[in-house]
Coordinates of C-alpha atoms in Angstrom, one line a residue:
X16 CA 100.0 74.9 125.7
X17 CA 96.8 74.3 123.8
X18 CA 93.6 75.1 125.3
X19 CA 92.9 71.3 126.7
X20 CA 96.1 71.7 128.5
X21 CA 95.3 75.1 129.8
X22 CA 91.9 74.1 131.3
X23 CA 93.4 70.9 132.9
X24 CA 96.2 73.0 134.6
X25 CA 93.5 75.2 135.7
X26 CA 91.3 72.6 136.8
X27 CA 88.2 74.3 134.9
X28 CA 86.3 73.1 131.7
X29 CA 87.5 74.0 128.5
X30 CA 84.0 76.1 127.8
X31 CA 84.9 78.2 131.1
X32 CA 88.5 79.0 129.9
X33 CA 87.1 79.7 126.3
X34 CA 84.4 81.9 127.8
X35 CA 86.9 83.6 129.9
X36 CA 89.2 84.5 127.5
X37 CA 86.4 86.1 125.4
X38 CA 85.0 88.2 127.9
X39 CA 81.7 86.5 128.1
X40 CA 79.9 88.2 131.0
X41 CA 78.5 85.0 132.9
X42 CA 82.1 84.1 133.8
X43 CA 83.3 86.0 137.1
X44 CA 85.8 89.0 137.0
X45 CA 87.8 86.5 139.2
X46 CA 87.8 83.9 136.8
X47 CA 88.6 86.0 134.4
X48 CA 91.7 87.6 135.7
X49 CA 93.0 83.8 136.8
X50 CA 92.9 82.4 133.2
X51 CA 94.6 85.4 131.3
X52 CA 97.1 85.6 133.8
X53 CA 97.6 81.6 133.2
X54 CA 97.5 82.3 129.8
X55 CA 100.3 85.0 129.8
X56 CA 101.9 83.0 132.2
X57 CA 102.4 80.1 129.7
X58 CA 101.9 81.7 126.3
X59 CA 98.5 80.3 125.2
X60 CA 97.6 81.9 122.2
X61 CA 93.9 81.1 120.8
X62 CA 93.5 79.4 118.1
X63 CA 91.8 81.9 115.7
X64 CA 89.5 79.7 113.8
X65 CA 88.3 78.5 117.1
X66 CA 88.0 81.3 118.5
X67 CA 85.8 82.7 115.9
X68 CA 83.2 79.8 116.1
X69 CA 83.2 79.9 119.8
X70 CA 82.2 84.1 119.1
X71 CA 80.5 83.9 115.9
X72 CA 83.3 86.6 114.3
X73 CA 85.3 86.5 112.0
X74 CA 88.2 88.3 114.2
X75 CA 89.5 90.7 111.7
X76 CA 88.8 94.1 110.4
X77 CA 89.0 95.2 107.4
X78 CA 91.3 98.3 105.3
X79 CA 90.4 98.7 102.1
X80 CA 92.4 100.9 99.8
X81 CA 91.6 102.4 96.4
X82 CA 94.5 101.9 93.8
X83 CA 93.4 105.6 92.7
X84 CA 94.0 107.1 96.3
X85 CA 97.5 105.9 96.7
X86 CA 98.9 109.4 97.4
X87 CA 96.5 109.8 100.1
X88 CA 96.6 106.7 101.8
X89 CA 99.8 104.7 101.0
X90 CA 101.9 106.7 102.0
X91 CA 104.4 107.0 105.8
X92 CA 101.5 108.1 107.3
X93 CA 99.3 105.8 106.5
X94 CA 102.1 103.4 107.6
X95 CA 102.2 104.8 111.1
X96 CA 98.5 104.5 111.4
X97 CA 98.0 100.8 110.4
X98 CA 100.9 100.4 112.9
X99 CA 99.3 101.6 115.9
X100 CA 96.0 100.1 114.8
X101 CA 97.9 96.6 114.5
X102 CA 98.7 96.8 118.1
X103 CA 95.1 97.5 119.2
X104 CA 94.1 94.4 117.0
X105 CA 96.5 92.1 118.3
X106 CA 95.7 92.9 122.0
X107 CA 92.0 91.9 121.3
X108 CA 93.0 88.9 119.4
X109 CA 92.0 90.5 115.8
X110 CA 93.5 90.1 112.6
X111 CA 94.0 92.4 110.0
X112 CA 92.6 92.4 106.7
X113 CA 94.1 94.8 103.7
X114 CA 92.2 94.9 100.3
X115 CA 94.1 97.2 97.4
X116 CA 90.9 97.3 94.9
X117 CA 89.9 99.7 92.0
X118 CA 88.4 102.7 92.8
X119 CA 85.3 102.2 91.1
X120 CA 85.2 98.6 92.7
X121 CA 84.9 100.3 96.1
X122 CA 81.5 99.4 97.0
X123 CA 82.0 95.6 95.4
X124 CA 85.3 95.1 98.1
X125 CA 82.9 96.8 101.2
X126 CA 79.9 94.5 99.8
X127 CA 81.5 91.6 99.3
X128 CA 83.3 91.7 103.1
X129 CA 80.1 91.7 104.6
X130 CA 78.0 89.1 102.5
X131 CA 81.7 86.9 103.4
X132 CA 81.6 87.6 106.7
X133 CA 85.5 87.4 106.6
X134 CA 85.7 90.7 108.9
X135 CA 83.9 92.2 111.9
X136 CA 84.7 95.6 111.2
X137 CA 86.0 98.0 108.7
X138 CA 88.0 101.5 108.6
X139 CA 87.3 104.4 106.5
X140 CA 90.7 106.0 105.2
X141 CA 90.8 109.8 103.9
X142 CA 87.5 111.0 104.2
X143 CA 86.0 114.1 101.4
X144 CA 84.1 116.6 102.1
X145 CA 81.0 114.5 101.4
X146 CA 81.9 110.8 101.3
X147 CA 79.6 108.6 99.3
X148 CA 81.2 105.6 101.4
X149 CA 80.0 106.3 104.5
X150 CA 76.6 106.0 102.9
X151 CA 77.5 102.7 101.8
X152 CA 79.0 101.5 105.0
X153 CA 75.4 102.6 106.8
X154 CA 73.6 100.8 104.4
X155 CA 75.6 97.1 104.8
X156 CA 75.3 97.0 108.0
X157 CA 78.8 96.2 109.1
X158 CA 80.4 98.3 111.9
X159 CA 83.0 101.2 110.7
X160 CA 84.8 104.2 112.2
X161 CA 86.3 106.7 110.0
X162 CA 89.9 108.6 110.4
X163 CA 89.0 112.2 110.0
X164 CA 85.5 113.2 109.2
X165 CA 83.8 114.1 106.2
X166 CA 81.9 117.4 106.7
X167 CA 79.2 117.7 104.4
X168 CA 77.3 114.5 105.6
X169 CA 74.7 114.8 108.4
X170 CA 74.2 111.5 110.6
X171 CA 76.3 109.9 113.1
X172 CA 78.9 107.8 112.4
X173 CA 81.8 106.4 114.3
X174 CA 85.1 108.5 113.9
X175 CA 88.6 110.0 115.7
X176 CA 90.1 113.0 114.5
X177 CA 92.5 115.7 114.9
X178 CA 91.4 119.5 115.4
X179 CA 92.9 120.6 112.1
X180 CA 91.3 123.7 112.1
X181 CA 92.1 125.0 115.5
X182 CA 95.8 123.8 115.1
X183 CA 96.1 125.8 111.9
X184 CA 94.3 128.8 113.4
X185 CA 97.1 128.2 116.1
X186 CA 100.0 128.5 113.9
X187 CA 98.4 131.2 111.7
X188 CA 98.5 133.6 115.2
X189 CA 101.8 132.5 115.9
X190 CA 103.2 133.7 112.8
X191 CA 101.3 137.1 112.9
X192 CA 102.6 137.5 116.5
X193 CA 105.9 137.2 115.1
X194 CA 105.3 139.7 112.8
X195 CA 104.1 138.1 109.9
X196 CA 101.7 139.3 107.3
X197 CA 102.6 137.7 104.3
X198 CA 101.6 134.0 104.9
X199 CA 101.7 130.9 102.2
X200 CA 99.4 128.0 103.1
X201 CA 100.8 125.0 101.1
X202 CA 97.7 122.6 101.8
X203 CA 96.7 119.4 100.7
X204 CA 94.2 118.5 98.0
X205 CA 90.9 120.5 100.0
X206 CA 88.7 117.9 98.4
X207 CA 89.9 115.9 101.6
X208 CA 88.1 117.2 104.9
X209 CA 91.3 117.5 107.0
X210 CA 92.9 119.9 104.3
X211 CA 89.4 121.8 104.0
X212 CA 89.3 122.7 107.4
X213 CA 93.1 123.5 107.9
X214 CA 92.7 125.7 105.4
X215 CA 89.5 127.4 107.4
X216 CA 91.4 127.8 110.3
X217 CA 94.2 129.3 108.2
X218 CA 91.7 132.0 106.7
X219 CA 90.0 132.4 110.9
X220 CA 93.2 133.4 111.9
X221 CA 93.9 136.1 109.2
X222 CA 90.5 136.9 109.4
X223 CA 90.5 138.0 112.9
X224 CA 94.0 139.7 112.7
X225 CA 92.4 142.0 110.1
X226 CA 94.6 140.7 107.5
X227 CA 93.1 140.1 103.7
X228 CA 92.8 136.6 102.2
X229 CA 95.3 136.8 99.0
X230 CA 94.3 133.4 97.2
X231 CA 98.0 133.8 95.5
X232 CA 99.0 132.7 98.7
X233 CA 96.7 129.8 99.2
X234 CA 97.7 126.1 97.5
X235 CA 96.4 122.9 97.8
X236 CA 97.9 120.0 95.9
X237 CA 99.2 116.2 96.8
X238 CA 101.3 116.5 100.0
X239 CA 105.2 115.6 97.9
X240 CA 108.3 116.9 98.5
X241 CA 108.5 118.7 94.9
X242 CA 105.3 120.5 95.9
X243 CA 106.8 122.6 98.7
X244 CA 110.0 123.0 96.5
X245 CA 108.2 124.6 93.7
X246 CA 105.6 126.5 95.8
X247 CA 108.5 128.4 97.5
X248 CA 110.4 128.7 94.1
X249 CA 107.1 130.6 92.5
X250 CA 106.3 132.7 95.7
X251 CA 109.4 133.5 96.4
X252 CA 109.2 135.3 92.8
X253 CA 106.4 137.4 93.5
X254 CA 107.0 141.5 94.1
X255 CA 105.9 140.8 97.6
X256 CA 106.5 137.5 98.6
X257 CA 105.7 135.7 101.5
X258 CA 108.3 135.7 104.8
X259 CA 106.2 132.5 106.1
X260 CA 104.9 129.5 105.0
X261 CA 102.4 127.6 106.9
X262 CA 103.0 123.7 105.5
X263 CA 100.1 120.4 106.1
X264 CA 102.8 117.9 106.2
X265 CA 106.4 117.3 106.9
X266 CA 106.8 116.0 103.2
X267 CA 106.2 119.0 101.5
X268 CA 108.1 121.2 104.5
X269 CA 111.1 119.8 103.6
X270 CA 110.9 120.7 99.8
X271 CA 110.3 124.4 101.5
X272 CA 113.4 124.0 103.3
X273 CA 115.5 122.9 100.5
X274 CA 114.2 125.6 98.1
X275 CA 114.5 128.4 100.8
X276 CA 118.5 126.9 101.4
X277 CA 118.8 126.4 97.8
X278 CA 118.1 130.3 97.3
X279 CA 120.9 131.2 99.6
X280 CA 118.8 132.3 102.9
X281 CA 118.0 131.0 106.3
X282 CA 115.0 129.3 107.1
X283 CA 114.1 130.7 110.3
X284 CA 115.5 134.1 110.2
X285 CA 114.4 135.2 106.6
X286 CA 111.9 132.8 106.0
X287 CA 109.6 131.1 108.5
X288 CA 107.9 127.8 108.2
X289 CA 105.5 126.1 110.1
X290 CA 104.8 122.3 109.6
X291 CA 101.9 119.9 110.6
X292 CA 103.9 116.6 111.9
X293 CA 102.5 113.6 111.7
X294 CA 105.0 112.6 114.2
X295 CA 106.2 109.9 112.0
X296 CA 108.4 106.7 113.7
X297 CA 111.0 106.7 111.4
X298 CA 110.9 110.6 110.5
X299 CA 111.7 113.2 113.3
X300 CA 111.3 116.2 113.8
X301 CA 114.7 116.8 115.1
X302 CA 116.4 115.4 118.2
X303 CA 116.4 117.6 121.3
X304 CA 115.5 121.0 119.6
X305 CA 113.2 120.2 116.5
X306 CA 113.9 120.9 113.1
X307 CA 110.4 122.6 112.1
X308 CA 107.9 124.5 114.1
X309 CA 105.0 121.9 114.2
X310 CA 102.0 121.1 114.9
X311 CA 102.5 117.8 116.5
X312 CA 99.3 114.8 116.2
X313 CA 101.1 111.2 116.3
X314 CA 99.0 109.0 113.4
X315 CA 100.4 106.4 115.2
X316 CA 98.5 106.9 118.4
X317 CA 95.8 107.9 116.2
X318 CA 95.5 104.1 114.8
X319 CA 96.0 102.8 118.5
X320 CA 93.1 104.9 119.4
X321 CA 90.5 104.9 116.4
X322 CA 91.0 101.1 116.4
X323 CA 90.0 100.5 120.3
X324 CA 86.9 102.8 119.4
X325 CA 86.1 100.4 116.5
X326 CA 86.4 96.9 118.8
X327 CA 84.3 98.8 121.4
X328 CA 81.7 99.2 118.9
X329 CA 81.8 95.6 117.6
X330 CA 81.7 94.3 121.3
X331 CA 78.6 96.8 122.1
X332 CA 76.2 96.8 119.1
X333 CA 73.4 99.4 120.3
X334 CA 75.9 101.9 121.8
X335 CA 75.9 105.3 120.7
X336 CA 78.6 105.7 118.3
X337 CA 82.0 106.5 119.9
X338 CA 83.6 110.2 118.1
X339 CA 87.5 111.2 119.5
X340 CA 88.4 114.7 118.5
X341 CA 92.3 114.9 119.4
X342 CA 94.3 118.2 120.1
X343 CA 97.3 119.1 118.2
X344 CA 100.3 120.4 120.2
X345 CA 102.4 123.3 118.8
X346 CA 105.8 122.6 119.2
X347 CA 108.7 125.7 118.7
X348 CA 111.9 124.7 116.8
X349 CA 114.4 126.4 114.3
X350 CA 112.2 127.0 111.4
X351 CA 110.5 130.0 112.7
X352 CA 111.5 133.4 113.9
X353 CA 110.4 137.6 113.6
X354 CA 109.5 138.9 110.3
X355 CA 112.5 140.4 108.8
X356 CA 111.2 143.7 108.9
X357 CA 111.2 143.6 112.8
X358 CA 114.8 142.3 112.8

């Protein structure tokens, strides 16, 4: 059914149904509800070209990703989140628009998508400490929101994020209540805000047990499985090594795992490990009992979520700009356990 046929059926004009379906405010709520529920009823999909001329959007937002930055942003959680941001877009009637670019042609892809007009709305992936392109995004005009936060930079700014540092203070007390005292953080790169303040809620917790801060114990490089593998391999070496590792993604986790198994012992009875988890779609933590202690945030919901906030900012220019901070859950499985000294 086209949108001629929709009205007729509806015996309204084609600029009410139009209006209607776009949320214009000067058609009733009444209205409103009767021509989506006609719409569902016999699958009209706007046309989106139309659609956009009858708005004056373009009806898409734009991702862009720097070639450079592929191990922070390509990767299955990045998939997740452009999944659950997908479905918020496709609700509202928005398109999707993926750039891979240069990283040094950053600010010519952001530029060049607002003097085009081809996208409404843009999201900021993997935010530093101090992010020149939020800057840039202030400066063109166009509406953004930004996963994570980038610490360093005063100013509002639109953005959803999890409580990294509370949920790693939260794992960091619940391995020194097990009777932990030799910890490894295996972080990601700390040049990326959510790894710089995991690892400050790391340090909190210690901190407040009255523990010292042994940098020996402290890494931070690109979240792979080979990472956690050798981490545990060189730790494990040491004349005191760690009985626990605290881990910022299941990727490298299950490098720990393997090495711990690979050096004959138990993981969760002579080693500990705690895992963030992403809560991947196609990577679980386990069935009914999970594999890993975690520190469970799904990306997926986080795309969902940081996407709405984005469309509500694009449909309400001159509203303070939305922030989300989500709460990570800790979740006990089989990787964790009392310090073997208390066995």
């Amino acid at each position: 059914m086209n949108l001629k046929e929709l009205a007729a059926y509806l015996n309204l004009s084609q600029t009410t149904v139009s209006r209607a379906l776009n949320g214009f405010p000067e058609v009733s709520e009444a209205t409103r509800k009767r021509v989506a529920a006609a719409a569902e009823q016999h699958n009209y999909r706007p046309n989106t070209r139309a659609k956009a001329l009858a708005t004056g959007r373009a009806m898409a937002i734009g991702h862009v990703i720097p070639l450079s930055s592929q191990h922070e942003m390509v990767n299955p959680i990045f998939g997740d989140f452009i999944a659950g941001a997908g479905e918020s877009y496709a609700a509202a009637g928005y398109d999707m628009v993926l750039s891979l670019v240069e990283d040094k042609k950053q600010e010519k892809a952001y530029r060049e998508m607002a003097s085009k007009r081809n996208v409404d709305g843009i999201v900021l992936h993997a935010p530093r400490m101090s992010d020149p392109r939020i800057g840039l995004l202030r400066e063109i005009g166009l509406p953004f929101a930004v996963h994570g936060r980038a610490s360093d930079l005063a100013g509002e700014y639109c953005w959803l994020d999890v409580n990294n540092k509370s949920a790693f203070d939260r794992a960091t007390r619940f391995l020194i209540d097990l009777g932990h005292r030799r910890i490894c953080l295996v972080n990601g790169l700390e040049s990326m805000d959510f790894a710089w303040r995991r690892r400050a809620g790391y340090e909190y917790a210690l901190e407040a047990a009255g523990l010292p801060l042994d940098p020996a114990l402290m890494y931070a490089e690109e979240m792979t499985e080979s990472y956690g593998y050798r981490t545990v391999v060189k730790t494990q070496a040491m004349v005191d090594p760690p009985t626990a590792y605290l881990v910022s993604s299941i990727i490298p986790a299950m490098g720990v795992r393997r090495a711990i198994e690979d050096s004959g012992r138990q993981m969760g009875r002579e080693i500990s490990v705690i895992t963030h988890d992403d809560d991947l779609s196609y990577l679980r933590n386990g069935d009914e009992v999970p594999q890993f202690t975690a520190t469970v945030s799904s990306v997926q919901e986080a795309g969902r979520q940081l996407a709405n906030l984005l469309l509500d900012q694009i449909r309400n220019p001159g509203q303070p700009l939305p922030t989300r901070l989500l709460e990570a859950q800790l979740t006990v499985g089989r990787s964790t356990g009392p310090a073997p000294t208390l066995r």
